[in-house]
């Protein structure tokens, strides 16, 4: 079965059949793409219709402006460097995806994760600044943690928060290392290694600053709520 439409010569070959195959549409990674390339991609998406949410991730301000010129009914979330088209997320199904941040500086990546899960069809909430330097802040949110069907934990610095969370809950934890931190954090490598070495079981790790990947994985985990 062929799911591809004819490609945009020399630019892209959009996978318009991905939603039928996997239940989730293709996303457009904007970093490294020119304004002309994004304009061509947005134009072809407009011609294929917007039956499901399409996300444009890692979009700079000028890239977002170019996409909105073609898709004026899209919405831009500058805090997450993300656009969604159509603007309204689908009605939520499945369980709750909860995103936590260790600190406020982790918010841009965490918001990308939270919004990705929302536009992929999950109820999605965010709790900020509950890192291990003040553990009482996390313990005060235990009711929220126990309501979740999947938890994303965005952390830079030492990257310890996902292990702590995984030791407190019964659901999978998606660990999202961020590039936040001083020199020895090595742009996110230190928290990445910490998360890969988590002693608490049930932790899955995505790449550094990959909020979309974390949101997508959590959305798949929470596709059916516990007991559903």
mmCIF file with all atom_site columns, C-alpha atoms in Angstrom:
data_model
loop_
_atom_site.group_PDB
_atom_site.id
_atom_site.type_symbol
_atom_site.label_atom_id
_atom_site.label_alt_id
_atom_site.label_comp_id
_atom_site.label_asym_id
_atom_site.label_entity_id
_atom_site.label_seq_id
_atom_site.pdbx_PDB_ins_code
_atom_site.Cartn_x
_atom_site.Cartn_y
_atom_site.Cartn_z
_atom_site.occupancy
_atom_site.B_iso_or_equiv
_atom_site.pdbx_formal_charge
_atom_site.auth_seq_id
_atom_site.auth_comp_id
_atom_site.auth_asym_id
_atom_site.auth_atom_id
_atom_site.pdbx_PDB_model_num
ATOM 1   C CA . UNK A 1 1   ? 0.000   0.000  0.000  1.00 0.00 ? 1   UNK A CA 1
ATOM 2   C CA . UNK A 1 2   ? 1.392   3.401  -0.924 1.00 0.00 ? 2   UNK A CA 1
ATOM 3   C CA . UNK A 1 3   ? 0.797   6.133  1.659  1.00 0.00 ? 3   UNK A CA 1
ATOM 4   C CA . UNK A 1 4   ? 2.927   8.871  0.107  1.00 0.00 ? 4   UNK A CA 1
ATOM 5   C CA . UNK A 1 5   ? 1.753   11.751 -2.047 1.00 0.00 ? 5   UNK A CA 1
ATOM 6   C CA . UNK A 1 6   ? 4.169   13.047 -4.669 1.00 0.00 ? 6   UNK A CA 1
ATOM 7   C CA . UNK A 1 7   ? 7.062   14.821 -2.952 1.00 0.00 ? 7   UNK A CA 1
ATOM 8   C CA . UNK A 1 8   ? 8.078   18.455 -3.106 1.00 0.00 ? 8   UNK A CA 1
ATOM 9   C CA . UNK A 1 9   ? 10.978  18.341 -5.537 1.00 0.00 ? 9   UNK A CA 1
ATOM 10  C CA . UNK A 1 10  ? 14.296  18.577 -3.747 1.00 0.00 ? 10  UNK A CA 1
ATOM 11  C CA . UNK A 1 11  ? 12.683  19.463 -0.401 1.00 0.00 ? 11  UNK A CA 1
ATOM 12  C CA . UNK A 1 12  ? 10.465  16.840 1.217  1.00 0.00 ? 12  UNK A CA 1
ATOM 13  C CA . UNK A 1 13  ? 8.320   13.767 0.732  1.00 0.00 ? 13  UNK A CA 1
ATOM 14  C CA . UNK A 1 14  ? 5.537   14.135 3.294  1.00 0.00 ? 14  UNK A CA 1
ATOM 15  C CA . UNK A 1 15  ? 4.299   10.967 4.961  1.00 0.00 ? 15  UNK A CA 1
ATOM 16  C CA . UNK A 1 16  ? 0.601   11.788 4.767  1.00 0.00 ? 16  UNK A CA 1
ATOM 17  C CA . UNK A 1 17  ? -0.357  8.173  5.510  1.00 0.00 ? 17  UNK A CA 1
ATOM 18  C CA . UNK A 1 18  ? 1.337   8.038  8.898  1.00 0.00 ? 18  UNK A CA 1
ATOM 19  C CA . UNK A 1 19  ? -1.859  8.802  10.802 1.00 0.00 ? 19  UNK A CA 1
ATOM 20  C CA . UNK A 1 20  ? -3.614  5.855  9.162  1.00 0.00 ? 20  UNK A CA 1
ATOM 21  C CA . UNK A 1 21  ? -0.692  3.531  9.910  1.00 0.00 ? 21  UNK A CA 1
ATOM 22  C CA . UNK A 1 22  ? 0.196   4.621  13.421 1.00 0.00 ? 22  UNK A CA 1
ATOM 23  C CA . UNK A 1 23  ? -2.653  6.749  14.729 1.00 0.00 ? 23  UNK A CA 1
ATOM 24  C CA . UNK A 1 24  ? -0.367  9.795  14.956 1.00 0.00 ? 24  UNK A CA 1
ATOM 25  C CA . UNK A 1 25  ? 0.527   12.268 12.194 1.00 0.00 ? 25  UNK A CA 1
ATOM 26  C CA . UNK A 1 26  ? 3.961   13.288 10.987 1.00 0.00 ? 26  UNK A CA 1
ATOM 27  C CA . UNK A 1 27  ? 5.570   16.318 12.676 1.00 0.00 ? 27  UNK A CA 1
ATOM 28  C CA . UNK A 1 28  ? 7.664   18.935 10.896 1.00 0.00 ? 28  UNK A CA 1
ATOM 29  C CA . UNK A 1 29  ? 11.050  19.625 12.510 1.00 0.00 ? 29  UNK A CA 1
ATOM 30  C CA . UNK A 1 30  ? 11.778  23.238 11.593 1.00 0.00 ? 30  UNK A CA 1
ATOM 31  C CA . UNK A 1 31  ? 15.383  23.538 12.716 1.00 0.00 ? 31  UNK A CA 1
ATOM 32  C CA . UNK A 1 32  ? 17.684  23.600 9.702  1.00 0.00 ? 32  UNK A CA 1
ATOM 33  C CA . UNK A 1 33  ? 14.878  24.304 7.233  1.00 0.00 ? 33  UNK A CA 1
ATOM 34  C CA . UNK A 1 34  ? 14.756  27.485 5.204  1.00 0.00 ? 34  UNK A CA 1
ATOM 35  C CA . UNK A 1 35  ? 11.745  29.778 5.011  1.00 0.00 ? 35  UNK A CA 1
ATOM 36  C CA . UNK A 1 36  ? 11.177  28.642 1.427  1.00 0.00 ? 36  UNK A CA 1
ATOM 37  C CA . UNK A 1 37  ? 11.253  24.976 2.418  1.00 0.00 ? 37  UNK A CA 1
ATOM 38  C CA . UNK A 1 38  ? 8.804   25.479 5.278  1.00 0.00 ? 38  UNK A CA 1
ATOM 39  C CA . UNK A 1 39  ? 6.495   27.482 3.039  1.00 0.00 ? 39  UNK A CA 1
ATOM 40  C CA . UNK A 1 40  ? 6.450   24.641 0.503  1.00 0.00 ? 40  UNK A CA 1
ATOM 41  C CA . UNK A 1 41  ? 5.804   22.043 3.230  1.00 0.00 ? 41  UNK A CA 1
ATOM 42  C CA . UNK A 1 42  ? 3.006   24.088 4.813  1.00 0.00 ? 42  UNK A CA 1
ATOM 43  C CA . UNK A 1 43  ? 1.431   24.605 1.407  1.00 0.00 ? 43  UNK A CA 1
ATOM 44  C CA . UNK A 1 44  ? 1.331   20.888 0.686  1.00 0.00 ? 44  UNK A CA 1
ATOM 45  C CA . UNK A 1 45  ? -0.090  20.183 4.141  1.00 0.00 ? 45  UNK A CA 1
ATOM 46  C CA . UNK A 1 46  ? -2.849  22.719 3.486  1.00 0.00 ? 46  UNK A CA 1
ATOM 47  C CA . UNK A 1 47  ? -3.699  20.938 0.240  1.00 0.00 ? 47  UNK A CA 1
ATOM 48  C CA . UNK A 1 48  ? -3.928  17.535 1.949  1.00 0.00 ? 48  UNK A CA 1
ATOM 49  C CA . UNK A 1 49  ? -6.325  18.802 4.633  1.00 0.00 ? 49  UNK A CA 1
ATOM 50  C CA . UNK A 1 50  ? -6.117  19.098 8.417  1.00 0.00 ? 50  UNK A CA 1
ATOM 51  C CA . UNK A 1 51  ? -8.045  16.087 9.665  1.00 0.00 ? 51  UNK A CA 1
ATOM 52  C CA . UNK A 1 52  ? -5.534  15.620 12.485 1.00 0.00 ? 52  UNK A CA 1
ATOM 53  C CA . UNK A 1 53  ? -3.095  17.876 14.311 1.00 0.00 ? 53  UNK A CA 1
ATOM 54  C CA . UNK A 1 54  ? 0.210   18.586 12.580 1.00 0.00 ? 54  UNK A CA 1
ATOM 55  C CA . UNK A 1 55  ? 2.996   19.989 14.745 1.00 0.00 ? 55  UNK A CA 1
ATOM 56  C CA . UNK A 1 56  ? 5.855   22.206 13.646 1.00 0.00 ? 56  UNK A CA 1
ATOM 57  C CA . UNK A 1 57  ? 8.604   21.858 16.245 1.00 0.00 ? 57  UNK A CA 1
ATOM 58  C CA . UNK A 1 58  ? 11.725  23.922 17.030 1.00 0.00 ? 58  UNK A CA 1
ATOM 59  C CA . UNK A 1 59  ? 10.378  26.897 15.089 1.00 0.00 ? 59  UNK A CA 1
ATOM 60  C CA . UNK A 1 60  ? 12.155  30.246 15.264 1.00 0.00 ? 60  UNK A CA 1
ATOM 61  C CA . UNK A 1 61  ? 10.033  33.402 15.195 1.00 0.00 ? 61  UNK A CA 1
ATOM 62  C CA . UNK A 1 62  ? 10.593  34.036 11.483 1.00 0.00 ? 62  UNK A CA 1
ATOM 63  C CA . UNK A 1 63  ? 9.813   30.401 10.666 1.00 0.00 ? 63  UNK A CA 1
ATOM 64  C CA . UNK A 1 64  ? 6.579   30.610 12.651 1.00 0.00 ? 64  UNK A CA 1
ATOM 65  C CA . UNK A 1 65  ? 5.629   33.741 10.726 1.00 0.00 ? 65  UNK A CA 1
ATOM 66  C CA . UNK A 1 66  ? 6.182   31.919 7.423  1.00 0.00 ? 66  UNK A CA 1
ATOM 67  C CA . UNK A 1 67  ? 4.048   28.944 8.482  1.00 0.00 ? 67  UNK A CA 1
ATOM 68  C CA . UNK A 1 68  ? 1.249   31.201 9.720  1.00 0.00 ? 68  UNK A CA 1
ATOM 69  C CA . UNK A 1 69  ? 1.245   33.037 6.391  1.00 0.00 ? 69  UNK A CA 1
ATOM 70  C CA . UNK A 1 70  ? 0.271   29.765 4.697  1.00 0.00 ? 70  UNK A CA 1
ATOM 71  C CA . UNK A 1 71  ? -1.769  28.299 7.562  1.00 0.00 ? 71  UNK A CA 1
ATOM 72  C CA . UNK A 1 72  ? -3.400  31.295 9.265  1.00 0.00 ? 72  UNK A CA 1
ATOM 73  C CA . UNK A 1 73  ? -5.619  28.995 11.321 1.00 0.00 ? 73  UNK A CA 1
ATOM 74  C CA . UNK A 1 74  ? -2.581  27.455 13.011 1.00 0.00 ? 74  UNK A CA 1
ATOM 75  C CA . UNK A 1 75  ? -1.537  28.494 16.519 1.00 0.00 ? 75  UNK A CA 1
ATOM 76  C CA . UNK A 1 76  ? 1.962   29.465 17.613 1.00 0.00 ? 76  UNK A CA 1
ATOM 77  C CA . UNK A 1 77  ? 3.225   28.621 21.103 1.00 0.00 ? 77  UNK A CA 1
ATOM 78  C CA . UNK A 1 78  ? 6.447   30.647 21.253 1.00 0.00 ? 78  UNK A CA 1
ATOM 79  C CA . UNK A 1 79  ? 7.335   29.449 24.752 1.00 0.00 ? 79  UNK A CA 1
ATOM 80  C CA . UNK A 1 80  ? 7.598   25.921 23.315 1.00 0.00 ? 80  UNK A CA 1
ATOM 81  C CA . UNK A 1 81  ? 8.859   26.942 19.834 1.00 0.00 ? 81  UNK A CA 1
ATOM 82  C CA . UNK A 1 82  ? 5.922   24.959 18.470 1.00 0.00 ? 82  UNK A CA 1
ATOM 83  C CA . UNK A 1 83  ? 3.036   25.504 16.066 1.00 0.00 ? 83  UNK A CA 1
ATOM 84  C CA . UNK A 1 84  ? -0.040  23.337 15.761 1.00 0.00 ? 84  UNK A CA 1
ATOM 85  C CA . UNK A 1 85  ? -2.405  23.106 12.815 1.00 0.00 ? 85  UNK A CA 1
ATOM 86  C CA . UNK A 1 86  ? -5.354  23.138 13.206 1.00 0.00 ? 86  UNK A CA 1
ATOM 87  C CA . UNK A 1 87  ? -5.170  25.339 16.296 1.00 0.00 ? 87  UNK A CA 1
ATOM 88  C CA . UNK A 1 88  ? -7.555  23.355 18.476 1.00 0.00 ? 88  UNK A CA 1
ATOM 89  C CA . UNK A 1 89  ? -6.289  20.063 19.920 1.00 0.00 ? 89  UNK A CA 1
ATOM 90  C CA . UNK A 1 90  ? -8.457  16.997 19.369 1.00 0.00 ? 90  UNK A CA 1
ATOM 91  C CA . UNK A 1 91  ? -10.901 15.993 22.111 1.00 0.00 ? 91  UNK A CA 1
ATOM 92  C CA . UNK A 1 92  ? -8.784  14.181 24.722 1.00 0.00 ? 92  UNK A CA 1
ATOM 93  C CA . UNK A 1 93  ? -8.994  10.418 25.000 1.00 0.00 ? 93  UNK A CA 1
ATOM 94  C CA . UNK A 1 94  ? -7.095  7.929  27.113 1.00 0.00 ? 94  UNK A CA 1
ATOM 95  C CA . UNK A 1 95  ? -5.357  8.921  30.316 1.00 0.00 ? 95  UNK A CA 1
ATOM 96  C CA . UNK A 1 96  ? -3.568  11.911 31.774 1.00 0.00 ? 96  UNK A CA 1
ATOM 97  C CA . UNK A 1 97  ? -0.010  12.879 30.809 1.00 0.00 ? 97  UNK A CA 1
ATOM 98  C CA . UNK A 1 98  ? 1.634   14.930 33.551 1.00 0.00 ? 98  UNK A CA 1
ATOM 99  C CA . UNK A 1 99  ? 4.813   16.876 32.794 1.00 0.00 ? 99  UNK A CA 1
ATOM 100 C CA . UNK A 1 100 ? 7.121   17.941 35.620 1.00 0.00 ? 100 UNK A CA 1
ATOM 101 C CA . UNK A 1 101 ? 10.110  20.257 35.495 1.00 0.00 ? 101 UNK A CA 1
ATOM 102 C CA . UNK A 1 102 ? 13.011  20.236 37.912 1.00 0.00 ? 102 UNK A CA 1
ATOM 103 C CA . UNK A 1 103 ? 13.403  24.000 37.463 1.00 0.00 ? 103 UNK A CA 1
ATOM 104 C CA . UNK A 1 104 ? 11.916  26.982 35.679 1.00 0.00 ? 104 UNK A CA 1
ATOM 105 C CA . UNK A 1 105 ? 14.766  26.916 33.138 1.00 0.00 ? 105 UNK A CA 1
ATOM 106 C CA . UNK A 1 106 ? 13.503  23.527 31.911 1.00 0.00 ? 106 UNK A CA 1
ATOM 107 C CA . UNK A 1 107 ? 10.129  24.998 30.941 1.00 0.00 ? 107 UNK A CA 1
ATOM 108 C CA . UNK A 1 108 ? 10.661  25.552 27.175 1.00 0.00 ? 108 UNK A CA 1
ATOM 109 C CA . UNK A 1 109 ? 11.473  21.867 26.591 1.00 0.00 ? 109 UNK A CA 1
ATOM 110 C CA . UNK A 1 110 ? 8.803   20.733 29.041 1.00 0.00 ? 110 UNK A CA 1
ATOM 111 C CA . UNK A 1 111 ? 6.167   22.858 27.323 1.00 0.00 ? 111 UNK A CA 1
ATOM 112 C CA . UNK A 1 112 ? 7.075   21.263 23.993 1.00 0.00 ? 112 UNK A CA 1
ATOM 113 C CA . UNK A 1 113 ? 6.493   17.873 25.629 1.00 0.00 ? 113 UNK A CA 1
ATOM 114 C CA . UNK A 1 114 ? 3.247   18.885 27.295 1.00 0.00 ? 114 UNK A CA 1
ATOM 115 C CA . UNK A 1 115 ? 1.764   20.433 24.167 1.00 0.00 ? 115 UNK A CA 1
ATOM 116 C CA . UNK A 1 116 ? 2.884   17.531 21.985 1.00 0.00 ? 116 UNK A CA 1
ATOM 117 C CA . UNK A 1 117 ? 0.974   15.123 24.217 1.00 0.00 ? 117 UNK A CA 1
ATOM 118 C CA . UNK A 1 118 ? -2.064  17.417 24.146 1.00 0.00 ? 118 UNK A CA 1
ATOM 119 C CA . UNK A 1 119 ? -2.138  17.717 20.366 1.00 0.00 ? 119 UNK A CA 1
ATOM 120 C CA . UNK A 1 120 ? -1.672  13.955 20.084 1.00 0.00 ? 120 UNK A CA 1
ATOM 121 C CA . UNK A 1 121 ? -4.954  13.521 21.910 1.00 0.00 ? 121 UNK A CA 1
ATOM 122 C CA . UNK A 1 122 ? -4.213  13.276 25.624 1.00 0.00 ? 122 UNK A CA 1
ATOM 123 C CA . UNK A 1 123 ? -5.246  15.325 28.598 1.00 0.00 ? 123 UNK A CA 1
ATOM 124 C CA . UNK A 1 124 ? -1.998  17.048 29.452 1.00 0.00 ? 124 UNK A CA 1
ATOM 125 C CA . UNK A 1 125 ? -0.965  19.091 32.484 1.00 0.00 ? 125 UNK A CA 1
ATOM 126 C CA . UNK A 1 126 ? 2.277   20.634 33.728 1.00 0.00 ? 126 UNK A CA 1
ATOM 127 C CA . UNK A 1 127 ? 3.789   21.194 37.153 1.00 0.00 ? 127 UNK A CA 1
ATOM 128 C CA . UNK A 1 128 ? 6.895   23.392 37.240 1.00 0.00 ? 128 UNK A CA 1
ATOM 129 C CA . UNK A 1 129 ? 9.874   23.743 39.559 1.00 0.00 ? 129 UNK A CA 1
ATOM 130 C CA . UNK A 1 130 ? 9.690   20.652 41.776 1.00 0.00 ? 130 UNK A CA 1
ATOM 131 C CA . UNK A 1 131 ? 13.350  19.609 41.649 1.00 0.00 ? 131 UNK A CA 1
ATOM 132 C CA . UNK A 1 132 ? 15.290  17.618 44.213 1.00 0.00 ? 132 UNK A CA 1
ATOM 133 C CA . UNK A 1 133 ? 16.920  20.717 45.737 1.00 0.00 ? 133 UNK A CA 1
ATOM 134 C CA . UNK A 1 134 ? 13.600  21.259 47.517 1.00 0.00 ? 134 UNK A CA 1
ATOM 135 C CA . UNK A 1 135 ? 12.043  17.800 47.657 1.00 0.00 ? 135 UNK A CA 1
ATOM 136 C CA . UNK A 1 136 ? 9.077   18.990 49.718 1.00 0.00 ? 136 UNK A CA 1
ATOM 137 C CA . UNK A 1 137 ? 7.776   20.735 46.571 1.00 0.00 ? 137 UNK A CA 1
ATOM 138 C CA . UNK A 1 138 ? 7.451   17.391 44.790 1.00 0.00 ? 138 UNK A CA 1
ATOM 139 C CA . UNK A 1 139 ? 5.976   15.585 47.787 1.00 0.00 ? 139 UNK A CA 1
ATOM 140 C CA . UNK A 1 140 ? 3.324   18.275 48.053 1.00 0.00 ? 140 UNK A CA 1
ATOM 141 C CA . UNK A 1 141 ? 2.097   17.263 44.567 1.00 0.00 ? 141 UNK A CA 1
ATOM 142 C CA . UNK A 1 142 ? 1.743   13.523 45.226 1.00 0.00 ? 142 UNK A CA 1
ATOM 143 C CA . UNK A 1 143 ? -1.987  13.573 44.518 1.00 0.00 ? 143 UNK A CA 1
ATOM 144 C CA . UNK A 1 144 ? -1.298  14.989 41.050 1.00 0.00 ? 144 UNK A CA 1
ATOM 145 C CA . UNK A 1 145 ? 1.389   12.368 40.417 1.00 0.00 ? 145 UNK A CA 1
ATOM 146 C CA . UNK A 1 146 ? -0.927  9.522  41.391 1.00 0.00 ? 146 UNK A CA 1
ATOM 147 C CA . UNK A 1 147 ? -3.644  10.770 39.035 1.00 0.00 ? 147 UNK A CA 1
ATOM 148 C CA . UNK A 1 148 ? -1.357  10.506 36.004 1.00 0.00 ? 148 UNK A CA 1
ATOM 149 C CA . UNK A 1 149 ? -1.174  7.625  33.534 1.00 0.00 ? 149 UNK A CA 1
ATOM 150 C CA . UNK A 1 150 ? 2.263   8.656  32.261 1.00 0.00 ? 150 UNK A CA 1
ATOM 151 C CA . UNK A 1 151 ? 4.708   11.203 33.672 1.00 0.00 ? 151 UNK A CA 1
ATOM 152 C CA . UNK A 1 152 ? 7.303   13.226 31.777 1.00 0.00 ? 152 UNK A CA 1
ATOM 153 C CA . UNK A 1 153 ? 10.136  14.610 33.896 1.00 0.00 ? 153 UNK A CA 1
ATOM 154 C CA . UNK A 1 154 ? 12.246  17.371 32.339 1.00 0.00 ? 154 UNK A CA 1
ATOM 155 C CA . UNK A 1 155 ? 15.497  18.058 34.182 1.00 0.00 ? 155 UNK A CA 1
ATOM 156 C CA . UNK A 1 156 ? 18.950  19.424 33.518 1.00 0.00 ? 156 UNK A CA 1
ATOM 157 C CA . UNK A 1 157 ? 21.795  19.946 35.995 1.00 0.00 ? 157 UNK A CA 1
ATOM 158 C CA . UNK A 1 158 ? 22.249  16.583 37.792 1.00 0.00 ? 158 UNK A CA 1
ATOM 159 C CA . UNK A 1 159 ? 19.136  15.024 36.196 1.00 0.00 ? 159 UNK A CA 1
ATOM 160 C CA . UNK A 1 160 ? 18.109  13.269 39.413 1.00 0.00 ? 160 UNK A CA 1
ATOM 161 C CA . UNK A 1 161 ? 14.383  14.005 39.427 1.00 0.00 ? 161 UNK A CA 1
ATOM 162 C CA . UNK A 1 162 ? 13.146  11.163 37.149 1.00 0.00 ? 162 UNK A CA 1
ATOM 163 C CA . UNK A 1 163 ? 14.606  8.493  39.461 1.00 0.00 ? 163 UNK A CA 1
ATOM 164 C CA . UNK A 1 164 ? 12.934  10.088 42.466 1.00 0.00 ? 164 UNK A CA 1
ATOM 165 C CA . UNK A 1 165 ? 9.575   10.303 40.717 1.00 0.00 ? 165 UNK A CA 1
ATOM 166 C CA . UNK A 1 166 ? 9.791   6.717  39.436 1.00 0.00 ? 166 UNK A CA 1
ATOM 167 C CA . UNK A 1 167 ? 10.305  5.538  43.009 1.00 0.00 ? 167 UNK A CA 1
ATOM 168 C CA . UNK A 1 168 ? 7.028   7.160  44.076 1.00 0.00 ? 168 UNK A CA 1
ATOM 169 C CA . UNK A 1 169 ? 4.526   6.178  41.362 1.00 0.00 ? 169 UNK A CA 1
ATOM 170 C CA . UNK A 1 170 ? 3.199   3.070  39.621 1.00 0.00 ? 170 UNK A CA 1
ATOM 171 C CA . UNK A 1 171 ? 3.157   4.454  36.061 1.00 0.00 ? 171 UNK A CA 1
ATOM 172 C CA . UNK A 1 172 ? 5.961   4.774  33.481 1.00 0.00 ? 172 UNK A CA 1
ATOM 173 C CA . UNK A 1 173 ? 8.223   7.809  33.681 1.00 0.00 ? 173 UNK A CA 1
ATOM 174 C CA . UNK A 1 174 ? 9.600   9.419  30.525 1.00 0.00 ? 174 UNK A CA 1
ATOM 175 C CA . UNK A 1 175 ? 12.882  11.103 31.441 1.00 0.00 ? 175 UNK A CA 1
ATOM 176 C CA . UNK A 1 176 ? 13.635  14.203 29.392 1.00 0.00 ? 176 UNK A CA 1
ATOM 177 C CA . UNK A 1 177 ? 17.175  15.551 29.859 1.00 0.00 ? 177 UNK A CA 1
ATOM 178 C CA . UNK A 1 178 ? 17.602  19.234 29.110 1.00 0.00 ? 178 UNK A CA 1
ATOM 179 C CA . UNK A 1 179 ? 20.693  21.208 28.200 1.00 0.00 ? 179 UNK A CA 1
ATOM 180 C CA . UNK A 1 180 ? 20.264  23.381 31.308 1.00 0.00 ? 180 UNK A CA 1
ATOM 181 C CA . UNK A 1 181 ? 23.277  23.518 33.611 1.00 0.00 ? 181 UNK A CA 1
ATOM 182 C CA . UNK A 1 182 ? 26.783  24.747 34.245 1.00 0.00 ? 182 UNK A CA 1
ATOM 183 C CA . UNK A 1 183 ? 29.926  23.519 32.484 1.00 0.00 ? 183 UNK A CA 1
ATOM 184 C CA . UNK A 1 184 ? 30.109  19.980 33.851 1.00 0.00 ? 184 UNK A CA 1
ATOM 185 C CA . UNK A 1 185 ? 26.524  19.358 32.716 1.00 0.00 ? 185 UNK A CA 1
ATOM 186 C CA . UNK A 1 186 ? 28.068  19.228 29.213 1.00 0.00 ? 186 UNK A CA 1
ATOM 187 C CA . UNK A 1 187 ? 24.999  20.612 27.478 1.00 0.00 ? 187 UNK A CA 1
ATOM 188 C CA . UNK A 1 188 ? 22.707  17.905 28.827 1.00 0.00 ? 188 UNK A CA 1
ATOM 189 C CA . UNK A 1 189 ? 25.025  14.896 28.635 1.00 0.00 ? 189 UNK A CA 1
ATOM 190 C CA . UNK A 1 190 ? 25.397  14.696 32.425 1.00 0.00 ? 190 UNK A CA 1
ATOM 191 C CA . UNK A 1 191 ? 21.629  14.515 33.101 1.00 0.00 ? 191 UNK A CA 1
ATOM 192 C CA . UNK A 1 192 ? 21.228  12.135 30.156 1.00 0.00 ? 192 UNK A CA 1
ATOM 193 C CA . UNK A 1 193 ? 23.735  9.711  31.694 1.00 0.00 ? 193 UNK A CA 1
ATOM 194 C CA . UNK A 1 194 ? 22.125  10.052 35.124 1.00 0.00 ? 194 UNK A CA 1
ATOM 195 C CA . UNK A 1 195 ? 18.738  9.169  33.665 1.00 0.00 ? 195 UNK A CA 1
ATOM 196 C CA . UNK A 1 196 ? 20.122  6.218  31.707 1.00 0.00 ? 196 UNK A CA 1
ATOM 197 C CA . UNK A 1 197 ? 21.593  4.938  34.981 1.00 0.00 ? 197 UNK A CA 1
ATOM 198 C CA . UNK A 1 198 ? 18.354  5.367  36.946 1.00 0.00 ? 198 UNK A CA 1
ATOM 199 C CA . UNK A 1 199 ? 18.098  2.807  39.730 1.00 0.00 ? 199 UNK A CA 1
ATOM 200 C CA . UNK A 1 200 ? 14.303  3.005  39.824 1.00 0.00 ? 200 UNK A CA 1
ATOM 201 C CA . UNK A 1 201 ? 12.674  0.707  37.216 1.00 0.00 ? 201 UNK A CA 1
ATOM 202 C CA . UNK A 1 202 ? 10.126  2.014  34.748 1.00 0.00 ? 202 UNK A CA 1
ATOM 203 C CA . UNK A 1 203 ? 12.161  4.953  33.400 1.00 0.00 ? 203 UNK A CA 1
ATOM 204 C CA . UNK A 1 204 ? 12.456  5.492  29.631 1.00 0.00 ? 204 UNK A CA 1
ATOM 205 C CA . UNK A 1 205 ? 14.887  8.157  28.408 1.00 0.00 ? 205 UNK A CA 1
ATOM 206 C CA . UNK A 1 206 ? 14.644  10.345 25.309 1.00 0.00 ? 206 UNK A CA 1
ATOM 207 C CA . UNK A 1 207 ? 17.316  12.514 23.747 1.00 0.00 ? 207 UNK A CA 1
ATOM 208 C CA . UNK A 1 208 ? 18.530  15.835 25.141 1.00 0.00 ? 208 UNK A CA 1
ATOM 209 C CA . UNK A 1 209 ? 15.895  18.599 24.762 1.00 0.00 ? 209 UNK A CA 1
ATOM 210 C CA . UNK A 1 210 ? 13.625  16.240 22.769 1.00 0.00 ? 210 UNK A CA 1
ATOM 211 C CA . UNK A 1 211 ? 10.335  17.492 24.149 1.00 0.00 ? 211 UNK A CA 1
ATOM 212 C CA . UNK A 1 212 ? 8.388   16.246 21.136 1.00 0.00 ? 212 UNK A CA 1
ATOM 213 C CA . UNK A 1 213 ? 9.769   12.731 21.527 1.00 0.00 ? 213 UNK A CA 1
ATOM 214 C CA . UNK A 1 214 ? 8.901   12.699 25.223 1.00 0.00 ? 214 UNK A CA 1
ATOM 215 C CA . UNK A 1 215 ? 5.381   13.958 24.584 1.00 0.00 ? 215 UNK A CA 1
ATOM 216 C CA . UNK A 1 216 ? 4.828   11.417 21.823 1.00 0.00 ? 216 UNK A CA 1
ATOM 217 C CA . UNK A 1 217 ? 6.007   8.475  23.935 1.00 0.00 ? 217 UNK A CA 1
ATOM 218 C CA . UNK A 1 218 ? 3.916   9.554  26.918 1.00 0.00 ? 218 UNK A CA 1
ATOM 219 C CA . UNK A 1 219 ? 0.864   9.987  24.669 1.00 0.00 ? 219 UNK A CA 1
ATOM 220 C CA . UNK A 1 220 ? 1.272   6.420  23.422 1.00 0.00 ? 220 UNK A CA 1
ATOM 221 C CA . UNK A 1 221 ? 1.695   5.089  26.971 1.00 0.00 ? 221 UNK A CA 1
ATOM 222 C CA . UNK A 1 222 ? -1.434  6.906  28.130 1.00 0.00 ? 222 UNK A CA 1
ATOM 223 C CA . UNK A 1 223 ? -3.536  5.919  25.111 1.00 0.00 ? 223 UNK A CA 1
ATOM 224 C CA . UNK A 1 224 ? -5.670  3.756  27.382 1.00 0.00 ? 224 UNK A CA 1
ATOM 225 C CA . UNK A 1 225 ? -6.151  4.869  30.997 1.00 0.00 ? 225 UNK A CA 1
ATOM 226 C CA . UNK A 1 226 ? -5.390  2.435  33.792 1.00 0.00 ? 226 UNK A CA 1
ATOM 227 C CA . UNK A 1 227 ? -8.261  0.044  34.244 1.00 0.00 ? 227 UNK A CA 1
ATOM 228 C CA . UNK A 1 228 ? -9.597  0.975  30.772 1.00 0.00 ? 228 UNK A CA 1
#
